[in-house]
């Protein structure tokens, strides 16, 4: 559970419940995930000026040209990632606000997350500290390289759009592991799922999505 240290704050439980109802209407079924998202204080992951819009099902700006993902997309990708097998250790590429990371941290024993923009990472770190989410490890780096020292991972989730699937991420998947990644250019991507089955990688295509691009190098 993710306890909001400031109480329910400026957003009523009814507003949050309405968001969860919408996620269910759109087909999200994982009850543990829905319970976590019902209770996760998304308004703490955006600027105070945007807090009143935090429980709308939309992406919102988080500064530095980046966005906090739309709740439906967070739910959809998390549901897909957690299906078909235990995921004890998960790597996320693109920490951003930290919202997706926080949702994962309530569902998975160990979460690793990599972000290329230092000020975003710092802010996310402060949020995790305040929310007492202590199973998250963060790294300032270009996530195209993954985080080999802690691999292999049972799940890898990429929350920015990649032109191609970075081969290094495939190498860091454990047997039975699953990679969820938006693949395509700036005009939009397809959500792809790659499962490591024995010595092979099996790829399936899911929804059309629209993420900020995966960029190389690091800032700050
Ligand atoms: N999961 C985040 C999504 C943030 S937007 C959230 O819910 O808030 C995507 C993030 O990916 C941005 O913060 C961007 O800086 C980051 N990103 C883009 N390319 C990256 C790369 N190569 N390595 C690590 N992070 C990257």
PDB file of C-alpha atoms and ligand atoms in Angstrom:
ATOM      1  CA  UNK A   1       0.000   0.000   0.000  1.00  0.00           C
ATOM      2  CA  UNK A   2       1.135   3.547  -0.674  1.00  0.00           C
ATOM      3  CA  UNK A   3       0.118   5.773   2.228  1.00  0.00           C
ATOM      4  CA  UNK A   4      -0.235   9.458   1.480  1.00  0.00           C
ATOM      5  CA  UNK A   5       1.655  11.250   4.297  1.00  0.00           C
ATOM      6  CA  UNK A   6      -0.441  14.394   3.817  1.00  0.00           C
ATOM      7  CA  UNK A   7      -3.740  12.561   4.089  1.00  0.00           C
ATOM      8  CA  UNK A   8      -6.219  12.484   1.266  1.00  0.00           C
ATOM      9  CA  UNK A   9      -5.395  16.131   0.635  1.00  0.00           C
ATOM     10  CA  UNK A  10      -7.108  18.210  -1.968  1.00  0.00           C
ATOM     11  CA  UNK A  11      -8.446  15.315  -3.980  1.00  0.00           C
ATOM     12  CA  UNK A  12     -11.442  13.377  -2.766  1.00  0.00           C
ATOM     13  CA  UNK A  13     -11.613   9.603  -2.722  1.00  0.00           C
ATOM     14  CA  UNK A  14     -14.596   9.910  -5.060  1.00  0.00           C
ATOM     15  CA  UNK A  15     -12.431  11.543  -7.710  1.00  0.00           C
ATOM     16  CA  UNK A  16      -9.937   8.703  -7.394  1.00  0.00           C
ATOM     17  CA  UNK A  17     -12.674   6.074  -7.461  1.00  0.00           C
ATOM     18  CA  UNK A  18     -14.030   7.556 -10.678  1.00  0.00           C
ATOM     19  CA  UNK A  19     -10.626   7.087 -12.308  1.00  0.00           C
ATOM     20  CA  UNK A  20     -10.512   3.449 -11.208  1.00  0.00           C
ATOM     21  CA  UNK A  21     -14.011   2.889 -12.579  1.00  0.00           C
ATOM     22  CA  UNK A  22     -12.834   4.253 -15.907  1.00  0.00           C
ATOM     23  CA  UNK A  23      -9.816   1.923 -15.923  1.00  0.00           C
ATOM     24  CA  UNK A  24     -12.165  -1.018 -15.311  1.00  0.00           C
ATOM     25  CA  UNK A  25     -14.483   0.128 -18.080  1.00  0.00           C
ATOM     26  CA  UNK A  26     -11.505   0.199 -20.413  1.00  0.00           C
ATOM     27  CA  UNK A  27     -10.719  -3.412 -19.566  1.00  0.00           C
ATOM     28  CA  UNK A  28      -8.216  -3.377 -16.701  1.00  0.00           C
ATOM     29  CA  UNK A  29      -8.902  -6.488 -14.607  1.00  0.00           C
ATOM     30  CA  UNK A  30      -5.981  -7.023 -12.203  1.00  0.00           C
ATOM     31  CA  UNK A  31      -7.598  -6.337  -8.816  1.00  0.00           C
ATOM     32  CA  UNK A  32      -4.304  -5.859  -6.969  1.00  0.00           C
ATOM     33  CA  UNK A  33      -3.254  -3.280  -9.537  1.00  0.00           C
ATOM     34  CA  UNK A  34      -6.616  -1.488  -9.351  1.00  0.00           C
ATOM     35  CA  UNK A  35      -6.394  -1.399  -5.541  1.00  0.00           C
ATOM     36  CA  UNK A  36      -2.894   0.097  -5.696  1.00  0.00           C
ATOM     37  CA  UNK A  37      -3.914   2.732  -8.238  1.00  0.00           C
ATOM     38  CA  UNK A  38      -7.055   3.634  -6.280  1.00  0.00           C
ATOM     39  CA  UNK A  39      -4.899   4.523  -3.376  1.00  0.00           C
ATOM     40  CA  UNK A  40      -1.746   5.924  -5.016  1.00  0.00           C
ATOM     41  CA  UNK A  41      -1.574   9.734  -4.526  1.00  0.00           C
ATOM     42  CA  UNK A  42      -0.944  10.717  -8.165  1.00  0.00           C
ATOM     43  CA  UNK A  43      -1.340  14.409  -7.247  1.00  0.00           C
ATOM     44  CA  UNK A  44       2.005  14.217  -5.416  1.00  0.00           C
ATOM     45  CA  UNK A  45       3.715  13.262  -8.689  1.00  0.00           C
ATOM     46  CA  UNK A  46       2.770  16.464 -10.532  1.00  0.00           C
ATOM     47  CA  UNK A  47       3.353  20.148  -9.939  1.00  0.00           C
ATOM     48  CA  UNK A  48       0.988  21.656  -7.368  1.00  0.00           C
ATOM     49  CA  UNK A  49      -0.607  23.801 -10.058  1.00  0.00           C
ATOM     50  CA  UNK A  50      -1.754  20.632 -11.818  1.00  0.00           C
ATOM     51  CA  UNK A  51      -2.750  18.660  -8.716  1.00  0.00           C
ATOM     52  CA  UNK A  52      -6.474  19.204  -9.261  1.00  0.00           C
ATOM     53  CA  UNK A  53      -6.165  17.397 -12.621  1.00  0.00           C
ATOM     54  CA  UNK A  54      -4.134  14.485 -11.289  1.00  0.00           C
ATOM     55  CA  UNK A  55      -7.046  12.017 -11.300  1.00  0.00           C
ATOM     56  CA  UNK A  56      -8.089  12.729 -14.863  1.00  0.00           C
ATOM     57  CA  UNK A  57      -7.126   9.952 -17.233  1.00  0.00           C
ATOM     58  CA  UNK A  58      -4.590  12.044 -19.116  1.00  0.00           C
ATOM     59  CA  UNK A  59      -0.858  12.529 -19.383  1.00  0.00           C
ATOM     60  CA  UNK A  60       0.303  15.813 -17.797  1.00  0.00           C
ATOM     61  CA  UNK A  61       3.506  17.859 -18.189  1.00  0.00           C
ATOM     62  CA  UNK A  62       6.192  17.354 -15.518  1.00  0.00           C
ATOM     63  CA  UNK A  63       8.670  19.919 -16.859  1.00  0.00           C
ATOM     64  CA  UNK A  64      11.798  19.554 -18.987  1.00  0.00           C
ATOM     65  CA  UNK A  65       9.617  18.534 -21.936  1.00  0.00           C
ATOM     66  CA  UNK A  66       8.499  15.301 -20.256  1.00  0.00           C
ATOM     67  CA  UNK A  67       5.123  13.939 -19.146  1.00  0.00           C
ATOM     68  CA  UNK A  68       3.656  11.747 -16.440  1.00  0.00           C
ATOM     69  CA  UNK A  69       2.008   8.854 -18.288  1.00  0.00           C
ATOM     70  CA  UNK A  70      -1.759   8.570 -18.622  1.00  0.00           C
ATOM     71  CA  UNK A  71      -3.180   6.358 -15.826  1.00  0.00           C
ATOM     72  CA  UNK A  72      -4.812   3.983 -18.329  1.00  0.00           C
ATOM     73  CA  UNK A  73      -1.469   3.414 -20.056  1.00  0.00           C
ATOM     74  CA  UNK A  74       0.277   2.853 -16.706  1.00  0.00           C
ATOM     75  CA  UNK A  75      -2.434   0.333 -15.804  1.00  0.00           C
ATOM     76  CA  UNK A  76      -2.344  -1.382 -19.179  1.00  0.00           C
ATOM     77  CA  UNK A  77       1.447  -1.744 -19.299  1.00  0.00           C
ATOM     78  CA  UNK A  78       1.645  -2.871 -15.669  1.00  0.00           C
ATOM     79  CA  UNK A  79      -1.106  -5.429 -16.184  1.00  0.00           C
ATOM     80  CA  UNK A  80       0.637  -6.849 -19.241  1.00  0.00           C
ATOM     81  CA  UNK A  81       4.027  -6.873 -17.473  1.00  0.00           C
ATOM     82  CA  UNK A  82       2.705  -8.773 -14.452  1.00  0.00           C
ATOM     83  CA  UNK A  83       0.707 -11.347 -16.419  1.00  0.00           C
ATOM     84  CA  UNK A  84       1.978 -14.874 -16.969  1.00  0.00           C
ATOM     85  CA  UNK A  85       4.467 -15.348 -14.234  1.00  0.00           C
ATOM     86  CA  UNK A  86       5.990 -13.974 -11.070  1.00  0.00           C
ATOM     87  CA  UNK A  87       8.013 -10.794 -11.565  1.00  0.00           C
ATOM     88  CA  UNK A  88      10.245 -10.470  -8.540  1.00  0.00           C
ATOM     89  CA  UNK A  89      12.689  -8.030 -10.019  1.00  0.00           C
ATOM     90  CA  UNK A  90      11.608  -5.347 -12.485  1.00  0.00           C
ATOM     91  CA  UNK A  91      13.590  -2.696 -14.350  1.00  0.00           C
ATOM     92  CA  UNK A  92      11.932   0.498 -15.579  1.00  0.00           C
ATOM     93  CA  UNK A  93      13.494   2.786 -18.188  1.00  0.00           C
ATOM     94  CA  UNK A  94      12.288   6.405 -17.806  1.00  0.00           C
ATOM     95  CA  UNK A  95      11.539   7.191 -14.141  1.00  0.00           C
ATOM     96  CA  UNK A  96      10.087  10.621 -15.020  1.00  0.00           C
ATOM     97  CA  UNK A  97       7.739  11.677 -12.209  1.00  0.00           C
ATOM     98  CA  UNK A  98       8.113   8.286 -10.522  1.00  0.00           C
ATOM     99  CA  UNK A  99       4.397   7.483 -10.691  1.00  0.00           C
ATOM    100  CA  UNK A 100       4.755   4.265 -12.694  1.00  0.00           C
ATOM    101  CA  UNK A 101       7.678   3.298 -10.439  1.00  0.00           C
ATOM    102  CA  UNK A 102       5.555   3.823  -7.309  1.00  0.00           C
ATOM    103  CA  UNK A 103       2.714   1.688  -8.689  1.00  0.00           C
ATOM    104  CA  UNK A 104       5.191  -1.082  -9.504  1.00  0.00           C
ATOM    105  CA  UNK A 105       6.827  -0.847  -6.077  1.00  0.00           C
ATOM    106  CA  UNK A 106       3.536  -1.816  -4.418  1.00  0.00           C
ATOM    107  CA  UNK A 107       3.192  -4.904  -6.612  1.00  0.00           C
ATOM    108  CA  UNK A 108       6.739  -6.193  -7.102  1.00  0.00           C
ATOM    109  CA  UNK A 109       9.394  -6.985  -4.437  1.00  0.00           C
ATOM    110  CA  UNK A 110      12.263  -5.080  -6.100  1.00  0.00           C
ATOM    111  CA  UNK A 111      12.088  -2.219  -8.584  1.00  0.00           C
ATOM    112  CA  UNK A 112      15.021  -0.640 -10.403  1.00  0.00           C
ATOM    113  CA  UNK A 113      14.493   2.510 -12.451  1.00  0.00           C
ATOM    114  CA  UNK A 114      16.792   4.495 -14.732  1.00  0.00           C
ATOM    115  CA  UNK A 115      16.298   8.142 -15.785  1.00  0.00           C
ATOM    116  CA  UNK A 116      18.506  10.280 -18.052  1.00  0.00           C
ATOM    117  CA  UNK A 117      17.434  13.721 -16.655  1.00  0.00           C
ATOM    118  CA  UNK A 118      19.014  14.326 -13.221  1.00  0.00           C
ATOM    119  CA  UNK A 119      16.523  16.904 -11.827  1.00  0.00           C
ATOM    120  CA  UNK A 120      13.563  14.564 -12.549  1.00  0.00           C
ATOM    121  CA  UNK A 121      15.369  11.713 -10.845  1.00  0.00           C
ATOM    122  CA  UNK A 122      16.089  13.867  -7.784  1.00  0.00           C
ATOM    123  CA  UNK A 123      12.432  14.868  -7.466  1.00  0.00           C
ATOM    124  CA  UNK A 124      11.267  11.263  -7.863  1.00  0.00           C
ATOM    125  CA  UNK A 125      13.753  10.164  -5.199  1.00  0.00           C
ATOM    126  CA  UNK A 126      12.316  12.716  -2.766  1.00  0.00           C
ATOM    127  CA  UNK A 127       8.785  11.486  -3.461  1.00  0.00           C
ATOM    128  CA  UNK A 128       9.727   7.853  -2.784  1.00  0.00           C
ATOM    129  CA  UNK A 129      11.394   8.895   0.450  1.00  0.00           C
ATOM    130  CA  UNK A 130       8.334  10.822   1.589  1.00  0.00           C
ATOM    131  CA  UNK A 131       6.021   7.933   0.660  1.00  0.00           C
ATOM    132  CA  UNK A 132       8.379   5.443   2.360  1.00  0.00           C
ATOM    133  CA  UNK A 133       8.754   3.324  -0.757  1.00  0.00           C
ATOM    134  CA  UNK A 134      12.004   1.618   0.093  1.00  0.00           C
ATOM    135  CA  UNK A 135      12.174  -1.200  -2.466  1.00  0.00           C
ATOM    136  CA  UNK A 136      13.124   1.149  -5.308  1.00  0.00           C
ATOM    137  CA  UNK A 137      16.695   1.692  -6.559  1.00  0.00           C
ATOM    138  CA  UNK A 138      17.381   4.581  -8.934  1.00  0.00           C
ATOM    139  CA  UNK A 139      20.149   5.328 -11.395  1.00  0.00           C
ATOM    140  CA  UNK A 140      21.017   8.404 -13.445  1.00  0.00           C
ATOM    141  CA  UNK A 141      21.977   6.988 -16.799  1.00  0.00           C
ATOM    142  CA  UNK A 142      20.995   6.380 -20.406  1.00  0.00           C
ATOM    143  CA  UNK A 143      18.546   3.532 -19.974  1.00  0.00           C
ATOM    144  CA  UNK A 144      19.278   2.103 -23.426  1.00  0.00           C
ATOM    145  CA  UNK A 145      22.059   0.289 -21.590  1.00  0.00           C
ATOM    146  CA  UNK A 146      19.697  -1.080 -18.965  1.00  0.00           C
ATOM    147  CA  UNK A 147      21.268  -1.675 -15.561  1.00  0.00           C
ATOM    148  CA  UNK A 148      23.408  -4.795 -16.066  1.00  0.00           C
ATOM    149  CA  UNK A 149      24.827  -4.932 -12.509  1.00  0.00           C
ATOM    150  CA  UNK A 150      21.442  -5.873 -11.042  1.00  0.00           C
ATOM    151  CA  UNK A 151      20.170  -8.024 -13.899  1.00  0.00           C
ATOM    152  CA  UNK A 152      18.776 -10.245 -15.140  1.00  0.00           C
ATOM    153  CA  UNK A 153      15.213  -8.990 -14.601  1.00  0.00           C
ATOM    154  CA  UNK A 154      11.915 -10.866 -14.640  1.00  0.00           C
ATOM    155  CA  UNK A 155      10.344  -7.818 -16.220  1.00  0.00           C
ATOM    156  CA  UNK A 156      11.518  -4.688 -18.025  1.00  0.00           C
ATOM    157  CA  UNK A 157       9.160  -1.796 -18.756  1.00  0.00           C
ATOM    158  CA  UNK A 158      10.169   1.092 -20.996  1.00  0.00           C
ATOM    159  CA  UNK A 159       8.104   4.263 -20.529  1.00  0.00           C
ATOM    160  CA  UNK A 160       9.463   6.213 -23.500  1.00  0.00           C
ATOM    161  CA  UNK A 161       9.186   5.483 -27.200  1.00  0.00           C
ATOM    162  CA  UNK A 162      12.145   3.611 -28.711  1.00  0.00           C
ATOM    163  CA  UNK A 163      12.962   3.638 -32.437  1.00  0.00           C
ATOM    164  CA  UNK A 164      14.160   0.079 -32.035  1.00  0.00           C
ATOM    165  CA  UNK A 165      14.347  -2.461 -29.253  1.00  0.00           C
ATOM    166  CA  UNK A 166      17.742  -1.990 -27.541  1.00  0.00           C
ATOM    167  CA  UNK A 167      19.488  -5.406 -27.696  1.00  0.00           C
ATOM    168  CA  UNK A 168      21.079  -4.751 -24.285  1.00  0.00           C
ATOM    169  CA  UNK A 169      17.616  -4.813 -22.694  1.00  0.00           C
ATOM    170  CA  UNK A 170      16.895  -8.217 -24.239  1.00  0.00           C
ATOM    171  CA  UNK A 171      20.194  -9.498 -22.829  1.00  0.00           C
ATOM    172  CA  UNK A 172      19.114  -8.400 -19.325  1.00  0.00           C
ATOM    173  CA  UNK A 173      15.863 -10.402 -19.417  1.00  0.00           C
ATOM    174  CA  UNK A 174      15.834 -13.519 -17.249  1.00  0.00           C
ATOM    175  CA  UNK A 175      14.498 -16.784 -18.710  1.00  0.00           C
ATOM    176  CA  UNK A 176      10.711 -16.439 -18.651  1.00  0.00           C
ATOM    177  CA  UNK A 177      11.142 -12.667 -18.411  1.00  0.00           C
ATOM    178  CA  UNK A 178       9.031 -10.120 -20.266  1.00  0.00           C
ATOM    179  CA  UNK A 179       9.889  -6.772 -21.861  1.00  0.00           C
ATOM    180  CA  UNK A 180       7.102  -4.224 -22.455  1.00  0.00           C
ATOM    181  CA  UNK A 181       8.209  -1.412 -24.769  1.00  0.00           C
ATOM    182  CA  UNK A 182       6.633   1.214 -27.038  1.00  0.00           C
ATOM    183  CA  UNK A 183       8.396   0.958 -30.420  1.00  0.00           C
ATOM    184  CA  UNK A 184       8.172   3.567 -33.180  1.00  0.00           C
ATOM    185  CA  UNK A 185       9.032   7.143 -34.041  1.00  0.00           C
ATOM    186  CA  UNK A 186       7.805  10.483 -32.716  1.00  0.00           C
ATOM    187  CA  UNK A 187       4.430  10.150 -34.502  1.00  0.00           C
ATOM    188  CA  UNK A 188       3.414   7.274 -32.266  1.00  0.00           C
ATOM    189  CA  UNK A 189       4.430   3.802 -31.282  1.00  0.00           C
ATOM    190  CA  UNK A 190       3.127   0.267 -30.975  1.00  0.00           C
ATOM    191  CA  UNK A 191       3.309  -1.370 -27.597  1.00  0.00           C
ATOM    192  CA  UNK A 192       5.401  -4.506 -28.039  1.00  0.00           C
ATOM    193  CA  UNK A 193       5.818  -7.392 -25.646  1.00  0.00           C
ATOM    194  CA  UNK A 194       8.875  -9.629 -25.875  1.00  0.00           C
ATOM    195  CA  UNK A 195       9.035 -12.830 -23.870  1.00  0.00           C
ATOM    196  CA  UNK A 196      12.265 -14.727 -23.324  1.00  0.00           C
ATOM    197  CA  UNK A 197      11.238 -18.338 -23.791  1.00  0.00           C
ATOM    198  CA  UNK A 198      14.136 -20.770 -23.519  1.00  0.00           C
ATOM    199  CA  UNK A 199      16.789 -19.493 -25.887  1.00  0.00           C
ATOM    200  CA  UNK A 200      14.303 -17.525 -27.973  1.00  0.00           C
ATOM    201  CA  UNK A 201      12.529 -14.170 -27.914  1.00  0.00           C
ATOM    202  CA  UNK A 202       8.832 -14.176 -28.784  1.00  0.00           C
ATOM    203  CA  UNK A 203       7.364 -10.860 -29.859  1.00  0.00           C
ATOM    204  CA  UNK A 204       3.718  -9.779 -29.848  1.00  0.00           C
ATOM    205  CA  UNK A 205       2.171  -6.425 -30.783  1.00  0.00           C
ATOM    206  CA  UNK A 206      -0.443  -4.715 -28.620  1.00  0.00           C
ATOM    207  CA  UNK A 207      -1.950  -1.217 -28.564  1.00  0.00           C
ATOM    208  CA  UNK A 208      -1.044   1.979 -30.406  1.00  0.00           C
ATOM    209  CA  UNK A 209       0.494   4.374 -27.865  1.00  0.00           C
ATOM    210  CA  UNK A 210       2.104   7.822 -27.768  1.00  0.00           C
ATOM    211  CA  UNK A 211       5.144   8.371 -25.557  1.00  0.00           C
ATOM    212  CA  UNK A 212       7.883  10.994 -25.410  1.00  0.00           C
ATOM    213  CA  UNK A 213      10.942   9.614 -27.220  1.00  0.00           C
ATOM    214  CA  UNK A 214      13.714   7.521 -25.740  1.00  0.00           C
ATOM    215  CA  UNK A 215      16.790   9.719 -26.199  1.00  0.00           C
ATOM    216  CA  UNK A 216      20.438   8.813 -25.843  1.00  0.00           C
ATOM    217  CA  UNK A 217      22.904  10.315 -23.394  1.00  0.00           C
ATOM    218  CA  UNK A 218      22.176  11.885 -20.028  1.00  0.00           C
ATOM    219  CA  UNK A 219      21.463  15.408 -18.744  1.00  0.00           C
ATOM    220  CA  UNK A 220      22.500  17.135 -15.522  1.00  0.00           C
TER     221      UNK A 220
HETATM  222  N1  LIG B   1       7.157   6.594 -16.105  1.00  0.00           N
HETATM  223  C1  LIG B   1       7.172   8.038 -16.196  1.00  0.00           C
HETATM  224  C2  LIG B   1       7.143   8.470 -17.633  1.00  0.00           C
HETATM  225  C3  LIG B   1       7.879   9.723 -17.833  1.00  0.00           C
HETATM  226  S1  LIG B   1       8.069  10.239 -19.519  1.00  0.00           S
HETATM  227  C4  LIG B   1       6.036   8.640 -15.400  1.00  0.00           C
HETATM  228  O1  LIG B   1       5.032   7.971 -15.172  1.00  0.00           O
HETATM  229  O2  LIG B   1       6.138   9.808 -15.000  1.00  0.00           O
HETATM  230  C5  LIG B   1       9.452   9.287 -20.038  1.00  0.00           C
HETATM  231  C6  LIG B   1      10.748   9.512 -19.303  1.00  0.00           C
HETATM  232  O3  LIG B   1      11.743   8.747 -19.977  1.00  0.00           O
HETATM  233  C7  LIG B   1      11.240  10.949 -19.274  1.00  0.00           C
HETATM  234  O4  LIG B   1      11.452  11.344 -17.949  1.00  0.00           O
HETATM  235  C8  LIG B   1      12.549  10.892 -20.059  1.00  0.00           C
HETATM  236  O5  LIG B   1      13.545  11.774 -19.569  1.00  0.00           O
HETATM  237  C9  LIG B   1      12.963   9.449 -19.882  1.00  0.00           C
HETATM  238  N2  LIG B   1      13.910   8.948 -20.875  1.00  0.00           N
HETATM  239  C10 LIG B   1      13.939   9.170 -22.208  1.00  0.00           C
HETATM  240  N3  LIG B   1      14.984   8.522 -22.775  1.00  0.00           N
HETATM  241  C11 LIG B   1      15.635   7.880 -21.769  1.00  0.00           C
HETATM  242  C12 LIG B   1      16.793   7.055 -21.697  1.00  0.00           C
HETATM  243  N4  LIG B   1      17.528   6.767 -22.775  1.00  0.00           N
HETATM  244  N5  LIG B   1      17.157   6.582 -20.492  1.00  0.00           N
HETATM  245  C13 LIG B   1      16.455   6.865 -19.362  1.00  0.00           C
HETATM  246  N6  LIG B   1      15.355   7.641 -19.367  1.00  0.00           N
HETATM  247  C14 LIG B   1      14.952   8.142 -20.555  1.00  0.00           C
END
